[in-house]
Short mmCIF file of C-alpha atoms in Angstrom, two decimals:
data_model
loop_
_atom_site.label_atom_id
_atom_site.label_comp_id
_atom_site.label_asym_id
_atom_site.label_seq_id
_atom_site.Cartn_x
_atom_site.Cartn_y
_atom_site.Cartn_z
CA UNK A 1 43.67 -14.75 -79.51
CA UNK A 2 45.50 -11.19 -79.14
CA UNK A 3 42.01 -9.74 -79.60
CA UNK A 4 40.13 -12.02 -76.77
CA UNK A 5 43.40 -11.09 -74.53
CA UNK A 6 43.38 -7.15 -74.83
CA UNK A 7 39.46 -7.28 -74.55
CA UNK A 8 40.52 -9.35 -71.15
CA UNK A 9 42.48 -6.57 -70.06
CA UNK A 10 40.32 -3.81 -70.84
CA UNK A 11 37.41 -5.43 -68.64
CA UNK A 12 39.89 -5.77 -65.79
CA UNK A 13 40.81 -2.63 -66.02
CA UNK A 14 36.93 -1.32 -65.92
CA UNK A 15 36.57 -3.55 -62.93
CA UNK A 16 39.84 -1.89 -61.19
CA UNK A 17 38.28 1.49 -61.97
CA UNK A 18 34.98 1.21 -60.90
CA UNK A 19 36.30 -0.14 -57.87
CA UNK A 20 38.34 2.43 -57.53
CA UNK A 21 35.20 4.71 -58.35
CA UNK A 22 33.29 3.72 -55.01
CA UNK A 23 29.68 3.50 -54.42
CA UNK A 24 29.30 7.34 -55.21
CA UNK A 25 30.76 7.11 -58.73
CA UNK A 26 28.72 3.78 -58.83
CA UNK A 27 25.66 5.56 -58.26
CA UNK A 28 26.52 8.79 -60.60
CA UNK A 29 27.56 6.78 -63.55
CA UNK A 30 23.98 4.35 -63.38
CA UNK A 31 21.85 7.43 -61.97
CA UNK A 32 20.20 4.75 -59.63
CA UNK A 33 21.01 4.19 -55.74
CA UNK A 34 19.50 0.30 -54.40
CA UNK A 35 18.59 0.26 -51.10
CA UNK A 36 18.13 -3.24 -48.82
CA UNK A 37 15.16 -3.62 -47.01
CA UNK A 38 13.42 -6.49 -45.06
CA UNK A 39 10.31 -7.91 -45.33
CA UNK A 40 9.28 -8.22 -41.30
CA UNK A 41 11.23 -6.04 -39.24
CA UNK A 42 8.46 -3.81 -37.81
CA UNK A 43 8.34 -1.27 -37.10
CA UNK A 44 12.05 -1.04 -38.71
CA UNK A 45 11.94 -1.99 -42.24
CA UNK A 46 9.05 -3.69 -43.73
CA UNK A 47 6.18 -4.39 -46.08
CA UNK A 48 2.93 -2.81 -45.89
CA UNK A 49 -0.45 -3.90 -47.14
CA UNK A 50 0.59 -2.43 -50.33
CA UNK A 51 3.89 -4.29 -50.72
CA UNK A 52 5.71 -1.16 -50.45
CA UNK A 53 9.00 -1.26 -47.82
CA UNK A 54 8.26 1.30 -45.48
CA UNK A 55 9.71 1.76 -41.49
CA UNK A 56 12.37 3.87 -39.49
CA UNK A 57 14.98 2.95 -40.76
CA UNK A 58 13.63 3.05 -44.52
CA UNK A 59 12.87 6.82 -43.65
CA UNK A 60 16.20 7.47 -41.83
CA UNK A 61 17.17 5.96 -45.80
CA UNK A 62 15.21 8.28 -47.79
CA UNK A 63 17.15 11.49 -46.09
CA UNK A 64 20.48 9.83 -46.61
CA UNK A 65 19.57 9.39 -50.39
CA UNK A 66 18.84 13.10 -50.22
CA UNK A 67 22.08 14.09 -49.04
CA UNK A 68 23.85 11.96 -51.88
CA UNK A 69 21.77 13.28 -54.60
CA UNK A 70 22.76 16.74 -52.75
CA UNK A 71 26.64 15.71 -53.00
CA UNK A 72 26.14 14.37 -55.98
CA UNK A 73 24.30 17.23 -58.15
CA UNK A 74 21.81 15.13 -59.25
CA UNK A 75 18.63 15.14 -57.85
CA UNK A 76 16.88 12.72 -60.33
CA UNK A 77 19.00 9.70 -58.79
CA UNK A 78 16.15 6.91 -59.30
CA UNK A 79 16.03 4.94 -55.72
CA UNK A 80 16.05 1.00 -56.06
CA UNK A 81 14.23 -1.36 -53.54
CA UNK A 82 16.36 -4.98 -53.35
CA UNK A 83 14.50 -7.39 -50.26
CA UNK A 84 17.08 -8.98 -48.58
CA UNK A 85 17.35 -11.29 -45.63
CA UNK A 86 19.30 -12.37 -42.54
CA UNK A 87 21.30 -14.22 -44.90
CA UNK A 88 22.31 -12.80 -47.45
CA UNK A 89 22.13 -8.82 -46.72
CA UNK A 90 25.55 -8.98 -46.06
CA UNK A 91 26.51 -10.66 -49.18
CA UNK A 92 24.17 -8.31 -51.47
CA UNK A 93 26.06 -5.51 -50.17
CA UNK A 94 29.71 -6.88 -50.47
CA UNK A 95 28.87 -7.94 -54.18
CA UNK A 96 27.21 -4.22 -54.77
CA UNK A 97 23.87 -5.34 -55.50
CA UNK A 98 23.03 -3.01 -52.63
CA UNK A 99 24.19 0.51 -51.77
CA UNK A 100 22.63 1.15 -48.53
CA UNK A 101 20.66 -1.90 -46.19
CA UNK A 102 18.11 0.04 -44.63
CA UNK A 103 17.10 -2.96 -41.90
CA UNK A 104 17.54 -4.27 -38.47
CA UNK A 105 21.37 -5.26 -38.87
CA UNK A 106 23.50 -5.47 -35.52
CA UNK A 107 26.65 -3.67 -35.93
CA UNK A 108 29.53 -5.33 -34.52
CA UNK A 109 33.25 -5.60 -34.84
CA UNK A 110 32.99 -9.16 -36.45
CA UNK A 111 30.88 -8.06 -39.37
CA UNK A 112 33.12 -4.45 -39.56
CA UNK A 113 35.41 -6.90 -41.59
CA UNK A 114 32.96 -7.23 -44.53
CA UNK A 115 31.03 -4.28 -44.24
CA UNK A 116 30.98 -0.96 -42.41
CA UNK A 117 27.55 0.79 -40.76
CA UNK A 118 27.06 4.07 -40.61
CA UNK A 119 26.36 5.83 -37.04
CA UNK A 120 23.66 3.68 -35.14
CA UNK A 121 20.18 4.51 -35.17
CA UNK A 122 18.91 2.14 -32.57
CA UNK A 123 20.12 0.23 -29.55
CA UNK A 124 17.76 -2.74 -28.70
CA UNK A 125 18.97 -6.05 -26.81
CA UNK A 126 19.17 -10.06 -27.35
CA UNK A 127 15.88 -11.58 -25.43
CA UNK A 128 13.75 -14.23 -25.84
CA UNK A 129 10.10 -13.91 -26.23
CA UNK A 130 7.80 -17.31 -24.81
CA UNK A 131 4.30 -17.86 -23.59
CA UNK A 132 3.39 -16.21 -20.33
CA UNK A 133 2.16 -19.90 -19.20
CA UNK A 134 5.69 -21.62 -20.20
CA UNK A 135 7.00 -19.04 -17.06
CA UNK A 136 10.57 -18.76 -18.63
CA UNK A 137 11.81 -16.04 -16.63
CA UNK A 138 15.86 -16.86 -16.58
CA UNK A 139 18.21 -18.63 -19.03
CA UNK A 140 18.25 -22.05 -16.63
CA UNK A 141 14.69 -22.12 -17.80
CA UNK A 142 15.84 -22.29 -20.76
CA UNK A 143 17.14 -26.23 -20.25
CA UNK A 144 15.97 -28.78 -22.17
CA UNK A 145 13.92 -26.66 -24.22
CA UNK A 146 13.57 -26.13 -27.90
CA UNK A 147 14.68 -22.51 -28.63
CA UNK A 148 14.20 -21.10 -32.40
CA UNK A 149 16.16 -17.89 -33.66
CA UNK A 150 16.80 -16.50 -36.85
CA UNK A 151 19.15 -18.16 -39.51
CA UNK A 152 22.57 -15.98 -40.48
CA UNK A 153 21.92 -13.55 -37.15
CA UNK A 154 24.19 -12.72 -34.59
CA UNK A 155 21.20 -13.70 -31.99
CA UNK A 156 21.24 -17.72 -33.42
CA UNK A 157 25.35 -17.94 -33.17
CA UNK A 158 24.95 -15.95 -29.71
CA UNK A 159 22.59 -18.43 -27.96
CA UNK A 160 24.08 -21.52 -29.25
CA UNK A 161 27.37 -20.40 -27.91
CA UNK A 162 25.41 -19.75 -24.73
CA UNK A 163 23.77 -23.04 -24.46
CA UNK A 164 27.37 -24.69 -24.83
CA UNK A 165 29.22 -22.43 -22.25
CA UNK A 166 26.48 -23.21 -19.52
CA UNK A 167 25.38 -26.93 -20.93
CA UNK A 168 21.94 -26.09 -20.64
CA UNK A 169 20.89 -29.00 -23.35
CA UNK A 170 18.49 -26.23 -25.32
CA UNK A 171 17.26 -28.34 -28.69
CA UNK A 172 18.03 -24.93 -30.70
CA UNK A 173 16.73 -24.84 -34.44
CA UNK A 174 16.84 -22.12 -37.24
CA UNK A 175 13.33 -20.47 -39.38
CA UNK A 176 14.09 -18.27 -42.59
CA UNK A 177 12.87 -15.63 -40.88
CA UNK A 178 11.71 -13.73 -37.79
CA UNK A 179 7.90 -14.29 -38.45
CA UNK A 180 8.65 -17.94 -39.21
CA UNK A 181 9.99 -18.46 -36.27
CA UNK A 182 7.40 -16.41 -34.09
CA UNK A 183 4.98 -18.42 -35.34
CA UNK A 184 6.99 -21.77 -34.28
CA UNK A 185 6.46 -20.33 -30.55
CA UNK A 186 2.65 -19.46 -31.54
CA UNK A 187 1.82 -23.49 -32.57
CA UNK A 188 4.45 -24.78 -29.60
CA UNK A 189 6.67 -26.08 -32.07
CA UNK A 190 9.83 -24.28 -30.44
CA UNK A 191 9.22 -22.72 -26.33
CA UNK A 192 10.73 -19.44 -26.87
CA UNK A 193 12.41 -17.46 -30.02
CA UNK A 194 15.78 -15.78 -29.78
CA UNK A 195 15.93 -12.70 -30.92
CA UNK A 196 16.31 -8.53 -30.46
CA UNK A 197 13.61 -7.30 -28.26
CA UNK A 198 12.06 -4.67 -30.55
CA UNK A 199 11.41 -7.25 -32.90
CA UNK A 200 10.55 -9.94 -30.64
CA UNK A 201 7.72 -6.70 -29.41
CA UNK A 202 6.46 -6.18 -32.96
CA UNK A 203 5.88 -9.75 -33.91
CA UNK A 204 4.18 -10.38 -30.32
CA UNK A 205 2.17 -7.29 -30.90
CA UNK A 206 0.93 -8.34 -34.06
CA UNK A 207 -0.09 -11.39 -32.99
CA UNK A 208 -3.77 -12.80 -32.36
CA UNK A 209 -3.60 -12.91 -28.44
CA UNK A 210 -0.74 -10.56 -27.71
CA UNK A 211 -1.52 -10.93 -24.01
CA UNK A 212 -0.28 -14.12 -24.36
CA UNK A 213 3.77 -13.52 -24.54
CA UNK A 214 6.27 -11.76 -22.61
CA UNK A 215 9.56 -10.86 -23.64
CA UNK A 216 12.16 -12.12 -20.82
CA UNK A 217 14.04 -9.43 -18.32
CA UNK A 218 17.26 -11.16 -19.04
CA UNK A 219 19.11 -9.64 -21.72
CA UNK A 220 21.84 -11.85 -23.62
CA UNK A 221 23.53 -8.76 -25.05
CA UNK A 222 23.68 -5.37 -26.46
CA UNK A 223 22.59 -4.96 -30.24
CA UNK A 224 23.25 -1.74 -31.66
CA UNK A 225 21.74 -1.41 -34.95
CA UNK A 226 23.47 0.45 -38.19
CA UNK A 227 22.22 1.05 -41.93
CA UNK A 228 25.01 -1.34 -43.83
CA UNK A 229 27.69 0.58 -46.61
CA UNK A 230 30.63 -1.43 -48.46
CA UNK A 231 33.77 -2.05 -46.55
CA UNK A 232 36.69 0.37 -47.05
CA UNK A 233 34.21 3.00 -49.13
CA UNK A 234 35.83 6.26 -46.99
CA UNK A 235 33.89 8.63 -49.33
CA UNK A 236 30.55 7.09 -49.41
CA UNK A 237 30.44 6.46 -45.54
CA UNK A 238 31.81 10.07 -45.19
CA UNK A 239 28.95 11.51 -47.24
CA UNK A 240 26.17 8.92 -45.10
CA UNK A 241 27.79 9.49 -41.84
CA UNK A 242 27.21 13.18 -41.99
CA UNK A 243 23.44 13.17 -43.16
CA UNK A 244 22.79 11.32 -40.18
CA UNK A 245 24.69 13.41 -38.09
CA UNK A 246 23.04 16.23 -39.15
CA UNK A 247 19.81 14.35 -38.42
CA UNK A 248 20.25 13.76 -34.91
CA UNK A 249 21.74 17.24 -34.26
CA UNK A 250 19.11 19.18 -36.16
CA UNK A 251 16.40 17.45 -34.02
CA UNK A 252 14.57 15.53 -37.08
CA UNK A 253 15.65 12.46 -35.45
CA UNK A 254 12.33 12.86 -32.32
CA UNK A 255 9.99 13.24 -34.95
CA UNK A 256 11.18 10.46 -36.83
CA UNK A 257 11.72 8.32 -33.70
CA UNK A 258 8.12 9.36 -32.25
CA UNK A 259 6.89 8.32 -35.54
CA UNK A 260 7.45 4.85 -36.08
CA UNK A 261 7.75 3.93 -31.97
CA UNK A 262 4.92 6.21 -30.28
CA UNK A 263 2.64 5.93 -32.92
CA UNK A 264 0.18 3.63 -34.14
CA UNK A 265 2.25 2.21 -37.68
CA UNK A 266 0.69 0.98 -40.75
CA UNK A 267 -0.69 -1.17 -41.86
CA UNK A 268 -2.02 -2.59 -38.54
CA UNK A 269 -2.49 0.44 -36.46
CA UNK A 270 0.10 -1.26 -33.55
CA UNK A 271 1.68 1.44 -31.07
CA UNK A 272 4.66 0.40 -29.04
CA UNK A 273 4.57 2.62 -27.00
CA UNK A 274 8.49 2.22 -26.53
CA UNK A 275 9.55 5.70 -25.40
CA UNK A 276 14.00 6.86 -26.88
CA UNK A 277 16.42 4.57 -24.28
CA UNK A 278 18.72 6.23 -22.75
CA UNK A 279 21.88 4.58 -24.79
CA UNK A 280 19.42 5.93 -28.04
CA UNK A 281 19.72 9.45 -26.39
CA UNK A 282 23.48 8.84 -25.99
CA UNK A 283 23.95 8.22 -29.62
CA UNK A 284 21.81 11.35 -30.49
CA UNK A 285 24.29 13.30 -28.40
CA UNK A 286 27.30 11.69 -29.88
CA UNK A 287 26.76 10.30 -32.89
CA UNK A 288 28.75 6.97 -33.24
CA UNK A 289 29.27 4.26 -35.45
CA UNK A 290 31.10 2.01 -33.05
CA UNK A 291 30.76 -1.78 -33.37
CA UNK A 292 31.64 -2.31 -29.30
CA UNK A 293 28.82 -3.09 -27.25
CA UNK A 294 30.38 -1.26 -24.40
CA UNK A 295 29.62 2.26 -26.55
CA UNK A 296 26.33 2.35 -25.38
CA UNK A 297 26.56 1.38 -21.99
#
């Protein structure tokens, strides 16, 4: 019994430490860093034909493991790929399954008290995207429809709180995930899908008859989107914060930027053609990792 308790002890106290330790000593003591990805966030974070997680924000990534095998000393760190979804990204990091979540994740003060971003590295909005020939042009044409988001995002909880401020009687219902729910629109299951406009503009653009959507002019909210670290990790976030700092102000971020939202992407040879917004170029200029909409206004 003695034996069971001090063996109790000593794993608490290994728990305590590599608490204590943080996501850098995590990472030197396994020689491996995980990074979350998605699945269908184009042109953002996800698959190509290969199965391989590729995007923006999985290349913004691959620099910020550079600059913690730089800090680090160790430039064999072995780099991890762990899908996540809406879900449970925010779990898998809390829990440290994940180190960095490399996605399409709107930072905002709610979810600052489970996890912290690092400094933004996109600003898109909360639209809806519909059939040109359903004409949904404003949020009253919205009524009485059946509206599909995203289950565990910020756009879901955003329009159902919408829908009871203004009673506007909207049937809304949840899909797994973004393509899911595009596709709801797609076979008129749902009239319009909730969501931030530069996915909403991938999925439509992806589509068999992209001529067929529109995304709507209204816009619900600001989203600005950060790469996910643990909660209360000053160190790590210190280390992440300043490779993409020195990102923007070195001027790798156009390339990057032009890359993934200029360019034709893989593995479907789409182009956006979805020019750096303004509130983008503010963030360049001043890097921030603010969770207020009103930042990037």
């Amino acid at each position: 019994m003695k034996r069971l308790s001090i063996l109790i002890a000593a794993l608490a106290l290994a728990g305590t430490a590599a608490a204590q330790d943080g996501t850098l000593g995590k990472i030197k003591s396994s020689g491996q860093i995980t990074l979350g990805h998605r699945d269908a966030s184009v042109p953002l974070s996800y698959y190509d034909d290969k199965q391989q997680p590729i995007g923006y924000a999985m290349d913004l990534c691959a620099r910020i493991v550079d600059a913690v095998k730089a800090e680090l000393k160790m430039p064999a760190i072995k780099t991890n790929y762990q899908l996540v979804t809406s879900a449970n990204r925010i779990p898998l990091m809390a829990n440290g399954t994940i180190d960095l979540e490399c996605g399409s994740t709107t930072n905002n003060v709610a979810r600052q008290e489970q996890v912290w971003f690092t400094m933004t590295h996109f600003v898109t909005a909360n639209r809806w995207v519909s059939k040109k020939s359903a004409n949904l042009k404003t949020l009253k044409d919205l009524s009485n429809k059946t509206i599909v988001s995203t289950a565990g995002t910020t756009n879901i909880k955003q329009i159902t709180e919408i829908n009871a401020a203004q009673n506007l009687n909207m049937r809304i219902i949840s899909a797994n995930g973004h393509p899911e729910a595009f596709q709801m629109v797609e076979t008129g299951r749902a009239e319009a899908f909730v969501m931030d406009d530069i996915l909403l503009a991938g999925l439509a653009a992806q589509s068999r008859s992209p001529n067929d959507y529109e995304i709507s002019s209204v816009a619900l909210s600001v989203e600005p989107y950060g790469i996910m670290v643990r909660k209360d990790d000053k160190e790590f976030k210190a280390v992440v914060d300043k490779a993409m700092t020195d990102i923007y102000k070195s001027g790798q971020i156009n390339a990057i930027y032009s890359k993934w939202f200029e360019k034709p992407v893989p593995p479907k040879n789409i182009n956006l053609n979805l020019p750096m917004s303004a509130a983008m170029k503010k963030v360049v200029a001043n890097p921030t990792s603010s969770g207020d909409p009103k930042a990037y206004e």
